[in-house]
Amino acid sequence: MPTIRSRLLVVLVVLFGSVSVAGVPPATAAPPPGSLWFDDPAVTVRDGRFTDTHGREIVLRGYNVSGETKLAENKGLPFASVADARKSATALRALGGGNTVRFLLSWAYAEPERGQVDTAYLAAATDQMKAFLDVGVRVYPDFHQDLYSRHLFDADSWYTGDGAPKWAVDAGNYPDESCGICLFWGQNITQNEAVKRATYDFWHNAHGVQDGFLDTAEKTMRYMQQHLSAEQFRGIAGFDPYNEPHAGVYDSGQTSRAWEKDVLWPFYERFRTRMDTAGWRDKPAFVEPNLFWNANLDFQKQEGGLLDAGSLGPRYVFNTHFYDQKAISGVFMWGKAADGQYAGDFRTVRDRAAAARTAAVVSEFGHPLAGNVSDKAPTVLKAMYQALDSRIKGADWWADPAASGPVLSGSQWQWDIYNGRHRELMNGNPDKVLTTGDAWNDEDLSAVRLDDSGKPVLRQDARLLDRLYPSATAGETVGFTYEDRSRDGSTTLTWNPVPGSLPNVQRLVGSGQYGLLLWRSNGGPAPTELHLPASFPAASTTIVSDLGTVHAPPAYTASTPVGVAQEPGGTGSRRLLLTAPDSGVLHYALVTNGATAPSADLLAAARSELAAWAAKEVNQRKG
């Protein structure tokens, strides 16, 4: 791939002269291999949705890269080398179906000495970021923190943190850390006095620590803008200023909502100004509300959600996390997740973003893959992806598809190729070397690992992770559902069966996977595209749409209403492209791998059923 890009660049130089000067990156670069005329990675926010330059609705789906940044073993970088970053990026695209990553950065390593930014760290981070941008994966960086800083914790502590540099901790003279009787690391947020006081000081700019952070963030963004090519920089979707904000300590009489209004939001406005100054004016800030605003345990929940920030878009994106603390606790949820388990939780995210007139992203979600609650993971993750896809549970979808609404963007925690292979000295303690799981506070959530040959392999069911989803919709999404048929052990989970009222569609799908997209066209020439999982090879993929009904779809051309093409990046991942040149018309497309050489009669009968169903359940309801 680099060779192809280099040859293209040489041709450009010959034709147009030098494209760079010493110390300045080229103004342009070849797009990722496999790119088509409509492939522009730039995104913005319009009418409460992520959109591209063609006005298509964009869904950002992928993973956090990675919790390795929290560790010292690779000096605050997600990867030990650019080669590992490339290996990971290719696997994320080809195995995990991702088109976006939340790319973690460390303040501690970016500014190890007060006022001195480590450009070697920024260079290494930027080079690793390029590995994802060059395979067509969008990136939004995140200055990550948990429990404020690892430098708050004793060498023999049960816990550790990440985020702030040692100089910021030394400035505060904080009490010796202790969480008391804590079963989970997150309890330090509200029970560890050192964490609480240091966090409070950051938000109130004690000792100038917030000023220092903002200075470093601005320098980091400027460095990246200057050292990414123009094409690569277009793939930067925005910036997440601060992970999981919490007050630490509330002032006397202060509520969580007031803290968001008077403390957190002014910080985001300051960060937004730094983005503009650094050359990121056209990119949104992915701002997170109070950590506990959407907790699903009543005693944790706090009022919030940036309720007093007004209209956020297009300069800000509503960015939140969701973990099922009931399921993780092992106490408050005994069984496994079921159909529609998180529809209400994710509907709250959608509604809050809509009220703020901006797009939403669930930038962290997941569940432990080891430990005494890991048996819940297959159902919890399936239910979370289901809730990202649709506002309603599967059992209700076919009866009211228009209630499904837009598809949510999200980044699963996490994608760490070093899972189970770490060598982390916890809090610098040579007698406490962590190698298992994620090597951080007993977490084990990575969807990927390396096998004995050094090849990335999935740790979760590929049917769950590599999903059909509308990555770009040329118009307005009316509804979408995907039945992944993922497994819980030996049990196939089917939460959205095709109803018996559509017998020919039911027969066509059989026991296979299927997805169904409903959308209203916008009249533009750029097609609607859906990511095709590896489980949908062309030879066994069937599309039933008002645009055409085909088995084993042909290669995409501008005159082919239903076609298949490689996704940008040269990783072998593929997409379905649906071209509808009209405007305001309801379209539907069923995509399934359940049929083997279906007859023309079956395809025609399924199309007739879907047409009548769409007219009844969407058009007539609208009328």
PDB file of N, CA and C in Angstrom, residues 185-271:
ATOM      1  N   TRP A 185     -12.964  -0.461  40.444  1.00  0.00           N
ATOM      2  CA  TRP A 185     -12.038   0.678  40.393  1.00  0.00           C
ATOM      3  C   TRP A 185     -12.760   2.007  40.292  1.00  0.00           C
ATOM      4  N   GLY A 186     -13.934   2.013  39.653  1.00  0.00           N
ATOM      5  CA  GLY A 186     -14.658   3.264  39.483  1.00  0.00           C
ATOM      6  C   GLY A 186     -15.125   3.898  40.776  1.00  0.00           C
ATOM      7  N   GLN A 187     -15.161   3.121  41.859  1.00  0.00           N
ATOM      8  CA  GLN A 187     -15.579   3.685  43.142  1.00  0.00           C
ATOM      9  C   GLN A 187     -14.589   4.736  43.645  1.00  0.00           C
ATOM     10  N   ASN A 188     -13.343   4.697  43.141  1.00  0.00           N
ATOM     11  CA  ASN A 188     -12.372   5.721  43.505  1.00  0.00           C
ATOM     12  C   ASN A 188     -12.844   7.121  43.133  1.00  0.00           C
ATOM     13  N   ILE A 189     -13.691   7.220  42.104  1.00  0.00           N
ATOM     14  CA  ILE A 189     -14.157   8.528  41.641  1.00  0.00           C
ATOM     15  C   ILE A 189     -14.855   9.294  42.757  1.00  0.00           C
ATOM     16  N   THR A 190     -15.640   8.570  43.539  1.00  0.00           N
ATOM     17  CA  THR A 190     -16.422   9.227  44.582  1.00  0.00           C
ATOM     18  C   THR A 190     -15.953   8.914  45.999  1.00  0.00           C
ATOM     19  N   GLN A 191     -14.959   7.989  46.161  1.00  0.00           N
ATOM     20  CA  GLN A 191     -14.558   7.590  47.506  1.00  0.00           C
ATOM     21  C   GLN A 191     -13.087   7.868  47.836  1.00  0.00           C
ATOM     22  N   ASN A 192     -12.258   8.082  46.825  1.00  0.00           N
ATOM     23  CA  ASN A 192     -10.831   8.311  47.063  1.00  0.00           C
ATOM     24  C   ASN A 192     -10.581   9.816  47.162  1.00  0.00           C
ATOM     25  N   GLU A 193     -10.214  10.284  48.346  1.00  0.00           N
ATOM     26  CA  GLU A 193     -10.072  11.723  48.568  1.00  0.00           C
ATOM     27  C   GLU A 193      -9.003  12.342  47.679  1.00  0.00           C
ATOM     28  N   ALA A 194      -7.935  11.611  47.405  1.00  0.00           N
ATOM     29  CA  ALA A 194      -6.888  12.153  46.540  1.00  0.00           C
ATOM     30  C   ALA A 194      -7.428  12.392  45.127  1.00  0.00           C
ATOM     31  N   VAL A 195      -8.167  11.427  44.613  1.00  0.00           N
ATOM     32  CA  VAL A 195      -8.755  11.564  43.282  1.00  0.00           C
ATOM     33  C   VAL A 195      -9.769  12.700  43.271  1.00  0.00           C
ATOM     34  N   LYS A 196     -10.599  12.774  44.287  1.00  0.00           N
ATOM     35  CA  LYS A 196     -11.632  13.797  44.344  1.00  0.00           C
ATOM     36  C   LYS A 196     -11.039  15.202  44.398  1.00  0.00           C
ATOM     37  N   ARG A 197     -10.013  15.397  45.245  1.00  0.00           N
ATOM     38  CA  ARG A 197      -9.433  16.737  45.392  1.00  0.00           C
ATOM     39  C   ARG A 197      -8.667  17.150  44.144  1.00  0.00           C
ATOM     40  N   ALA A 198      -7.917  16.209  43.545  1.00  0.00           N
ATOM     41  CA  ALA A 198      -7.162  16.544  42.337  1.00  0.00           C
ATOM     42  C   ALA A 198      -8.103  16.885  41.185  1.00  0.00           C
ATOM     43  N   THR A 199      -9.185  16.131  41.064  1.00  0.00           N
ATOM     44  CA  THR A 199     -10.167  16.404  40.019  1.00  0.00           C
ATOM     45  C   THR A 199     -10.801  17.779  40.223  1.00  0.00           C
ATOM     46  N   TYR A 200     -11.163  18.085  41.450  1.00  0.00           N
ATOM     47  CA  TYR A 200     -11.735  19.395  41.768  1.00  0.00           C
ATOM     48  C   TYR A 200     -10.765  20.508  41.373  1.00  0.00           C
ATOM     49  N   ASP A 201      -9.505  20.323  41.707  1.00  0.00           N
ATOM     50  CA  ASP A 201      -8.512  21.355  41.395  1.00  0.00           C
ATOM     51  C   ASP A 201      -8.379  21.577  39.891  1.00  0.00           C
ATOM     52  N   PHE A 202      -8.457  20.498  39.125  1.00  0.00           N
ATOM     53  CA  PHE A 202      -8.376  20.667  37.665  1.00  0.00           C
ATOM     54  C   PHE A 202      -9.501  21.557  37.166  1.00  0.00           C
ATOM     55  N   TRP A 203     -10.725  21.261  37.587  1.00  0.00           N
ATOM     56  CA  TRP A 203     -11.868  22.025  37.081  1.00  0.00           C
ATOM     57  C   TRP A 203     -11.837  23.479  37.544  1.00  0.00           C
ATOM     58  N   HIS A 204     -11.177  23.756  38.660  1.00  0.00           N
ATOM     59  CA  HIS A 204     -11.100  25.129  39.155  1.00  0.00           C
ATOM     60  C   HIS A 204      -9.757  25.774  38.854  1.00  0.00           C
ATOM     61  N   ASN A 205      -8.973  25.106  38.002  1.00  0.00           N
ATOM     62  CA  ASN A 205      -7.700  25.660  37.519  1.00  0.00           C
ATOM     63  C   ASN A 205      -6.749  26.011  38.662  1.00  0.00           C
ATOM     64  N   ALA A 206      -6.822  25.241  39.744  1.00  0.00           N
ATOM     65  CA  ALA A 206      -5.858  25.449  40.831  1.00  0.00           C
ATOM     66  C   ALA A 206      -4.454  25.177  40.316  1.00  0.00           C
ATOM     67  N   HIS A 207      -3.519  26.022  40.724  1.00  0.00           N
ATOM     68  CA  HIS A 207      -2.116  25.893  40.324  1.00  0.00           C
ATOM     69  C   HIS A 207      -1.940  25.997  38.804  1.00  0.00           C
ATOM     70  N   GLY A 208      -2.966  26.511  38.115  1.00  0.00           N
ATOM     71  CA  GLY A 208      -2.888  26.685  36.666  1.00  0.00           C
ATOM     72  C   GLY A 208      -2.873  25.388  35.876  1.00  0.00           C
ATOM     73  N   VAL A 209      -3.360  24.271  36.468  1.00  0.00           N
ATOM     74  CA  VAL A 209      -3.251  22.988  35.773  1.00  0.00           C
ATOM     75  C   VAL A 209      -4.170  22.924  34.547  1.00  0.00           C
ATOM     76  N   GLN A 210      -5.343  23.508  34.623  1.00  0.00           N
ATOM     77  CA  GLN A 210      -6.215  23.485  33.454  1.00  0.00           C
ATOM     78  C   GLN A 210      -5.634  24.324  32.313  1.00  0.00           C
ATOM     79  N   ASP A 211      -5.042  25.448  32.652  1.00  0.00           N
ATOM     80  CA  ASP A 211      -4.367  26.247  31.623  1.00  0.00           C
ATOM     81  C   ASP A 211      -3.280  25.423  30.939  1.00  0.00           C
ATOM     82  N   GLY A 212      -2.522  24.675  31.753  1.00  0.00           N
ATOM     83  CA  GLY A 212      -1.466  23.847  31.180  1.00  0.00           C
ATOM     84  C   GLY A 212      -2.028  22.790  30.254  1.00  0.00           C
ATOM     85  N   PHE A 213      -3.121  22.165  30.663  1.00  0.00           N
ATOM     86  CA  PHE A 213      -3.755  21.156  29.814  1.00  0.00           C
ATOM     87  C   PHE A 213      -4.214  21.758  28.496  1.00  0.00           C
ATOM     88  N   LEU A 214      -4.886  22.901  28.549  1.00  0.00           N
ATOM     89  CA  LEU A 214      -5.386  23.533  27.329  1.00  0.00           C
ATOM     90  C   LEU A 214      -4.246  23.960  26.412  1.00  0.00           C
ATOM     91  N   ASP A 215      -3.152  24.453  26.987  1.00  0.00           N
ATOM     92  CA  ASP A 215      -1.982  24.800  26.166  1.00  0.00           C
ATOM     93  C   ASP A 215      -1.460  23.573  25.430  1.00  0.00           C
ATOM     94  N   THR A 216      -1.371  22.463  26.155  1.00  0.00           N
ATOM     95  CA  THR A 216      -0.864  21.233  25.541  1.00  0.00           C
ATOM     96  C   THR A 216      -1.824  20.709  24.487  1.00  0.00           C
ATOM     97  N   ALA A 217      -3.116  20.778  24.761  1.00  0.00           N
ATOM     98  CA  ALA A 217      -4.105  20.335  23.781  1.00  0.00           C
ATOM     99  C   ALA A 217      -4.003  21.155  22.504  1.00  0.00           C
ATOM    100  N   GLU A 218      -3.859  22.466  22.637  1.00  0.00           N
ATOM    101  CA  GLU A 218      -3.732  23.313  21.451  1.00  0.00           C
ATOM    102  C   GLU A 218      -2.477  22.962  20.658  1.00  0.00           C
ATOM    103  N   LYS A 219      -1.361  22.790  21.355  1.00  0.00           N
ATOM    104  CA  LYS A 219      -0.121  22.439  20.663  1.00  0.00           C
ATOM    105  C   LYS A 219      -0.222  21.077  19.997  1.00  0.00           C
ATOM    106  N   THR A 220      -0.911  20.151  20.646  1.00  0.00           N
ATOM    107  CA  THR A 220      -1.110  18.825  20.068  1.00  0.00           C
ATOM    108  C   THR A 220      -1.931  18.911  18.792  1.00  0.00           C
ATOM    109  N   MET A 221      -3.022  19.641  18.834  1.00  0.00           N
ATOM    110  CA  MET A 221      -3.872  19.763  17.653  1.00  0.00           C
ATOM    111  C   MET A 221      -3.151  20.496  16.524  1.00  0.00           C
ATOM    112  N   ARG A 222      -2.391  21.526  16.871  1.00  0.00           N
ATOM    113  CA  ARG A 222      -1.650  22.235  15.832  1.00  0.00           C
ATOM    114  C   ARG A 222      -0.604  21.329  15.198  1.00  0.00           C
ATOM    115  N   TYR A 223       0.080  20.547  16.030  1.00  0.00           N
ATOM    116  CA  TYR A 223       1.096  19.627  15.506  1.00  0.00           C
ATOM    117  C   TYR A 223       0.452  18.630  14.529  1.00  0.00           C
ATOM    118  N   MET A 224      -0.671  18.076  14.909  1.00  0.00           N
ATOM    119  CA  MET A 224      -1.328  17.094  14.047  1.00  0.00           C
ATOM    120  C   MET A 224      -1.803  17.728  12.750  1.00  0.00           C
ATOM    121  N   GLN A 225      -2.377  18.910  12.847  1.00  0.00           N
ATOM    122  CA  GLN A 225      -2.846  19.596  11.642  1.00  0.00           C
ATOM    123  C   GLN A 225      -1.687  19.868  10.685  1.00  0.00           C
ATOM    124  N   GLN A 226      -0.526  20.167  11.224  1.00  0.00           N
ATOM    125  CA  GLN A 226       0.632  20.492  10.387  1.00  0.00           C
ATOM    126  C   GLN A 226       1.358  19.264   9.855  1.00  0.00           C
ATOM    127  N   HIS A 227       1.197  18.114  10.528  1.00  0.00           N
ATOM    128  CA  HIS A 227       1.968  16.939  10.147  1.00  0.00           C
ATOM    129  C   HIS A 227       1.127  15.819   9.540  1.00  0.00           C
ATOM    130  N   LEU A 228      -0.158  16.067   9.359  1.00  0.00           N
ATOM    131  CA  LEU A 228      -0.989  15.205   8.546  1.00  0.00           C
ATOM    132  C   LEU A 228      -1.164  15.861   7.184  1.00  0.00           C
ATOM    133  N   SER A 229      -1.240  15.048   6.138  1.00  0.00           N
ATOM    134  CA  SER A 229      -1.534  15.619   4.835  1.00  0.00           C
ATOM    135  C   SER A 229      -2.957  16.169   4.846  1.00  0.00           C
ATOM    136  N   ALA A 230      -3.270  16.979   3.846  1.00  0.00           N
ATOM    137  CA  ALA A 230      -4.623  17.535   3.768  1.00  0.00           C
ATOM    138  C   ALA A 230      -5.655  16.419   3.680  1.00  0.00           C
ATOM    139  N   GLU A 231      -5.355  15.362   2.936  1.00  0.00           N
ATOM    140  CA  GLU A 231      -6.279  14.238   2.811  1.00  0.00           C
ATOM    141  C   GLU A 231      -6.439  13.514   4.140  1.00  0.00           C
ATOM    142  N   GLN A 232      -5.336  13.299   4.830  1.00  0.00           N
ATOM    143  CA  GLN A 232      -5.412  12.638   6.134  1.00  0.00           C
ATOM    144  C   GLN A 232      -6.179  13.488   7.142  1.00  0.00           C
ATOM    145  N   PHE A 233      -5.942  14.776   7.137  1.00  0.00           N
ATOM    146  CA  PHE A 233      -6.610  15.653   8.099  1.00  0.00           C
ATOM    147  C   PHE A 233      -8.115  15.694   7.857  1.00  0.00           C
ATOM    148  N   ARG A 234      -8.540  15.495   6.615  1.00  0.00           N
ATOM    149  CA  ARG A 234      -9.972  15.443   6.331  1.00  0.00           C
ATOM    150  C   ARG A 234     -10.621  14.257   7.041  1.00  0.00           C
ATOM    151  N   GLY A 235      -9.831  13.226   7.324  1.00  0.00           N
ATOM    152  CA  GLY A 235     -10.351  12.056   8.007  1.00  0.00           C
ATOM    153  C   GLY A 235     -10.436  12.209   9.518  1.00  0.00           C
ATOM    154  N   ILE A 236      -9.986  13.342  10.045  1.00  0.00           N
ATOM    155  CA  ILE A 236     -10.130  13.619  11.479  1.00  0.00           C
ATOM    156  C   ILE A 236     -11.551  14.134  11.709  1.00  0.00           C
ATOM    157  N   ALA A 237     -12.344  13.360  12.458  1.00  0.00           N
ATOM    158  CA  ALA A 237     -13.767  13.681  12.610  1.00  0.00           C
ATOM    159  C   ALA A 237     -14.027  14.753  13.651  1.00  0.00           C
ATOM    160  N   GLY A 238     -13.088  14.965  14.578  1.00  0.00           N
ATOM    161  CA  GLY A 238     -13.268  15.930  15.654  1.00  0.00           C
ATOM    162  C   GLY A 238     -12.318  15.606  16.781  1.00  0.00           C
ATOM    163  N   PHE A 239     -12.594  16.130  17.969  1.00  0.00           N
ATOM    164  CA  PHE A 239     -11.720  15.897  19.114  1.00  0.00           C
ATOM    165  C   PHE A 239     -12.574  15.757  20.367  1.00  0.00           C
ATOM    166  N   ASP A 240     -12.249  14.744  21.172  1.00  0.00           N
ATOM    167  CA  ASP A 240     -12.902  14.526  22.464  1.00  0.00           C
ATOM    168  C   ASP A 240     -12.027  15.176  23.534  1.00  0.00           C
ATOM    169  N   PRO A 241     -12.480  16.294  24.129  1.00  0.00           N
ATOM    170  CA  PRO A 241     -11.593  17.051  25.015  1.00  0.00           C
ATOM    171  C   PRO A 241     -11.224  16.360  26.320  1.00  0.00           C
ATOM    172  N   TYR A 242     -12.167  15.593  26.901  1.00  0.00           N
ATOM    173  CA  TYR A 242     -11.922  15.089  28.256  1.00  0.00           C
ATOM    174  C   TYR A 242     -12.796  13.870  28.495  1.00  0.00           C
ATOM    175  N   ASN A 243     -12.179  12.775  28.905  1.00  0.00           N
ATOM    176  CA  ASN A 243     -12.902  11.527  29.129  1.00  0.00           C
ATOM    177  C   ASN A 243     -13.621  11.526  30.480  1.00  0.00           C
ATOM    178  N   GLU A 244     -14.898  11.171  30.453  1.00  0.00           N
ATOM    179  CA  GLU A 244     -15.702  10.925  31.643  1.00  0.00           C
ATOM    180  C   GLU A 244     -15.556  12.000  32.732  1.00  0.00           C
ATOM    181  N   PRO A 245     -15.965  13.222  32.426  1.00  0.00           N
ATOM    182  CA  PRO A 245     -15.827  14.307  33.415  1.00  0.00           C
ATOM    183  C   PRO A 245     -16.730  14.112  34.630  1.00  0.00           C
ATOM    184  N   HIS A 246     -16.170  14.448  35.773  1.00  0.00           N
ATOM    185  CA  HIS A 246     -16.910  14.444  37.032  1.00  0.00           C
ATOM    186  C   HIS A 246     -16.324  15.528  37.917  1.00  0.00           C
ATOM    187  N   ALA A 247     -17.155  16.117  38.763  1.00  0.00           N
ATOM    188  CA  ALA A 247     -16.727  17.264  39.568  1.00  0.00           C
ATOM    189  C   ALA A 247     -15.621  16.927  40.551  1.00  0.00           C
ATOM    190  N   GLY A 248     -15.562  15.686  40.994  1.00  0.00           N
ATOM    191  CA  GLY A 248     -14.660  15.335  42.090  1.00  0.00           C
ATOM    192  C   GLY A 248     -15.316  15.666  43.415  1.00  0.00           C
ATOM    193  N   VAL A 249     -15.484  16.945  43.652  1.00  0.00           N
ATOM    194  CA  VAL A 249     -16.192  17.437  44.842  1.00  0.00           C
ATOM    195  C   VAL A 249     -17.085  18.585  44.392  1.00  0.00           C
ATOM    196  N   TYR A 250     -18.339  18.570  44.797  1.00  0.00           N
ATOM    197  CA  TYR A 250     -19.234  19.689  44.500  1.00  0.00           C
ATOM    198  C   TYR A 250     -19.074  20.764  45.568  1.00  0.00           C
ATOM    199  N   ASP A 251     -19.154  22.011  45.151  1.00  0.00           N
ATOM    200  CA  ASP A 251     -19.178  23.112  46.110  1.00  0.00           C
ATOM    201  C   ASP A 251     -20.461  23.051  46.937  1.00  0.00           C
ATOM    202  N   SER A 252     -20.444  23.706  48.043  1.00  0.00           N
ATOM    203  CA  SER A 252     -21.600  23.700  48.943  1.00  0.00           C
ATOM    204  C   SER A 252     -22.845  24.186  48.191  1.00  0.00           C
ATOM    205  N   GLY A 253     -23.892  23.362  48.187  1.00  0.00           N
ATOM    206  CA  GLY A 253     -25.141  23.721  47.543  1.00  0.00           C
ATOM    207  C   GLY A 253     -25.165  23.514  46.042  1.00  0.00           C
ATOM    208  N   GLN A 254     -24.051  23.087  45.465  1.00  0.00           N
ATOM    209  CA  GLN A 254     -23.968  22.924  44.015  1.00  0.00           C
ATOM    210  C   GLN A 254     -24.577  21.591  43.592  1.00  0.00           C
ATOM    211  N   THR A 255     -25.375  21.595  42.549  1.00  0.00           N
ATOM    212  CA  THR A 255     -25.933  20.373  41.991  1.00  0.00           C
ATOM    213  C   THR A 255     -25.098  19.926  40.800  1.00  0.00           C
ATOM    214  N   SER A 256     -25.303  18.694  40.384  1.00  0.00           N
ATOM    215  CA  SER A 256     -24.580  18.191  39.214  1.00  0.00           C
ATOM    216  C   SER A 256     -24.930  19.000  37.969  1.00  0.00           C
ATOM    217  N   ARG A 257     -26.183  19.405  37.853  1.00  0.00           N
ATOM    218  CA  ARG A 257     -26.590  20.205  36.698  1.00  0.00           C
ATOM    219  C   ARG A 257     -25.926  21.581  36.728  1.00  0.00           C
ATOM    220  N   ALA A 258     -25.870  22.176  37.891  1.00  0.00           N
ATOM    221  CA  ALA A 258     -25.215  23.481  38.006  1.00  0.00           C
ATOM    222  C   ALA A 258     -23.724  23.362  37.713  1.00  0.00           C
ATOM    223  N   TRP A 259     -23.122  22.260  38.135  1.00  0.00           N
ATOM    224  CA  TRP A 259     -21.692  22.058  37.840  1.00  0.00           C
ATOM    225  C   TRP A 259     -21.458  21.980  36.341  1.00  0.00           C
ATOM    226  N   GLU A 260     -22.305  21.256  35.647  1.00  0.00           N
ATOM    227  CA  GLU A 260     -22.179  21.195  34.188  1.00  0.00           C
ATOM    228  C   GLU A 260     -22.270  22.599  33.574  1.00  0.00           C
ATOM    229  N   LYS A 261     -23.233  23.371  34.046  1.00  0.00           N
ATOM    230  CA  LYS A 261     -23.487  24.696  33.469  1.00  0.00           C
ATOM    231  C   LYS A 261     -22.364  25.688  33.788  1.00  0.00           C
ATOM    232  N   ASP A 262     -21.913  25.695  35.031  1.00  0.00           N
ATOM    233  CA  ASP A 262     -21.007  26.750  35.492  1.00  0.00           C
ATOM    234  C   ASP A 262     -19.530  26.377  35.431  1.00  0.00           C
ATOM    235  N   VAL A 263     -19.219  25.074  35.351  1.00  0.00           N
ATOM    236  CA  VAL A 263     -17.824  24.634  35.387  1.00  0.00           C
ATOM    237  C   VAL A 263     -17.447  23.863  34.124  1.00  0.00           C
ATOM    238  N   LEU A 264     -18.217  22.815  33.818  1.00  0.00           N
ATOM    239  CA  LEU A 264     -17.846  21.959  32.685  1.00  0.00           C
ATOM    240  C   LEU A 264     -18.019  22.670  31.355  1.00  0.00           C
ATOM    241  N   TRP A 265     -19.170  23.317  31.151  1.00  0.00           N
ATOM    242  CA  TRP A 265     -19.404  23.933  29.848  1.00  0.00           C
ATOM    243  C   TRP A 265     -18.423  25.070  29.542  1.00  0.00           C
ATOM    244  N   PRO A 266     -18.100  25.932  30.488  1.00  0.00           N
ATOM    245  CA  PRO A 266     -17.068  26.938  30.191  1.00  0.00           C
ATOM    246  C   PRO A 266     -15.722  26.321  29.802  1.00  0.00           C
ATOM    247  N   PHE A 267     -15.394  25.169  30.400  1.00  0.00           N
ATOM    248  CA  PHE A 267     -14.172  24.469  29.988  1.00  0.00           C
ATOM    249  C   PHE A 267     -14.270  24.058  28.529  1.00  0.00           C
ATOM    250  N   TYR A 268     -15.405  23.516  28.101  1.00  0.00           N
ATOM    251  CA  TYR A 268     -15.567  23.113  26.704  1.00  0.00           C
ATOM    252  C   TYR A 268     -15.491  24.317  25.764  1.00  0.00           C
ATOM    253  N   GLU A 269     -16.018  25.432  26.199  1.00  0.00           N
ATOM    254  CA  GLU A 269     -15.915  26.632  25.362  1.00  0.00           C
ATOM    255  C   GLU A 269     -14.455  27.065  25.221  1.00  0.00           C
ATOM    256  N   ARG A 270     -13.688  26.952  26.300  1.00  0.00           N
ATOM    257  CA  ARG A 270     -12.263  27.268  26.223  1.00  0.00           C
ATOM    258  C   ARG A 270     -11.554  26.290  25.289  1.00  0.00           C
ATOM    259  N   PHE A 271     -11.896  25.020  25.378  1.00  0.00           N
ATOM    260  CA  PHE A 271     -11.283  24.025  24.502  1.00  0.00           C
ATOM    261  C   PHE A 271     -11.653  24.292  23.040  1.00  0.00           C
TER     262      PHE A 271
END
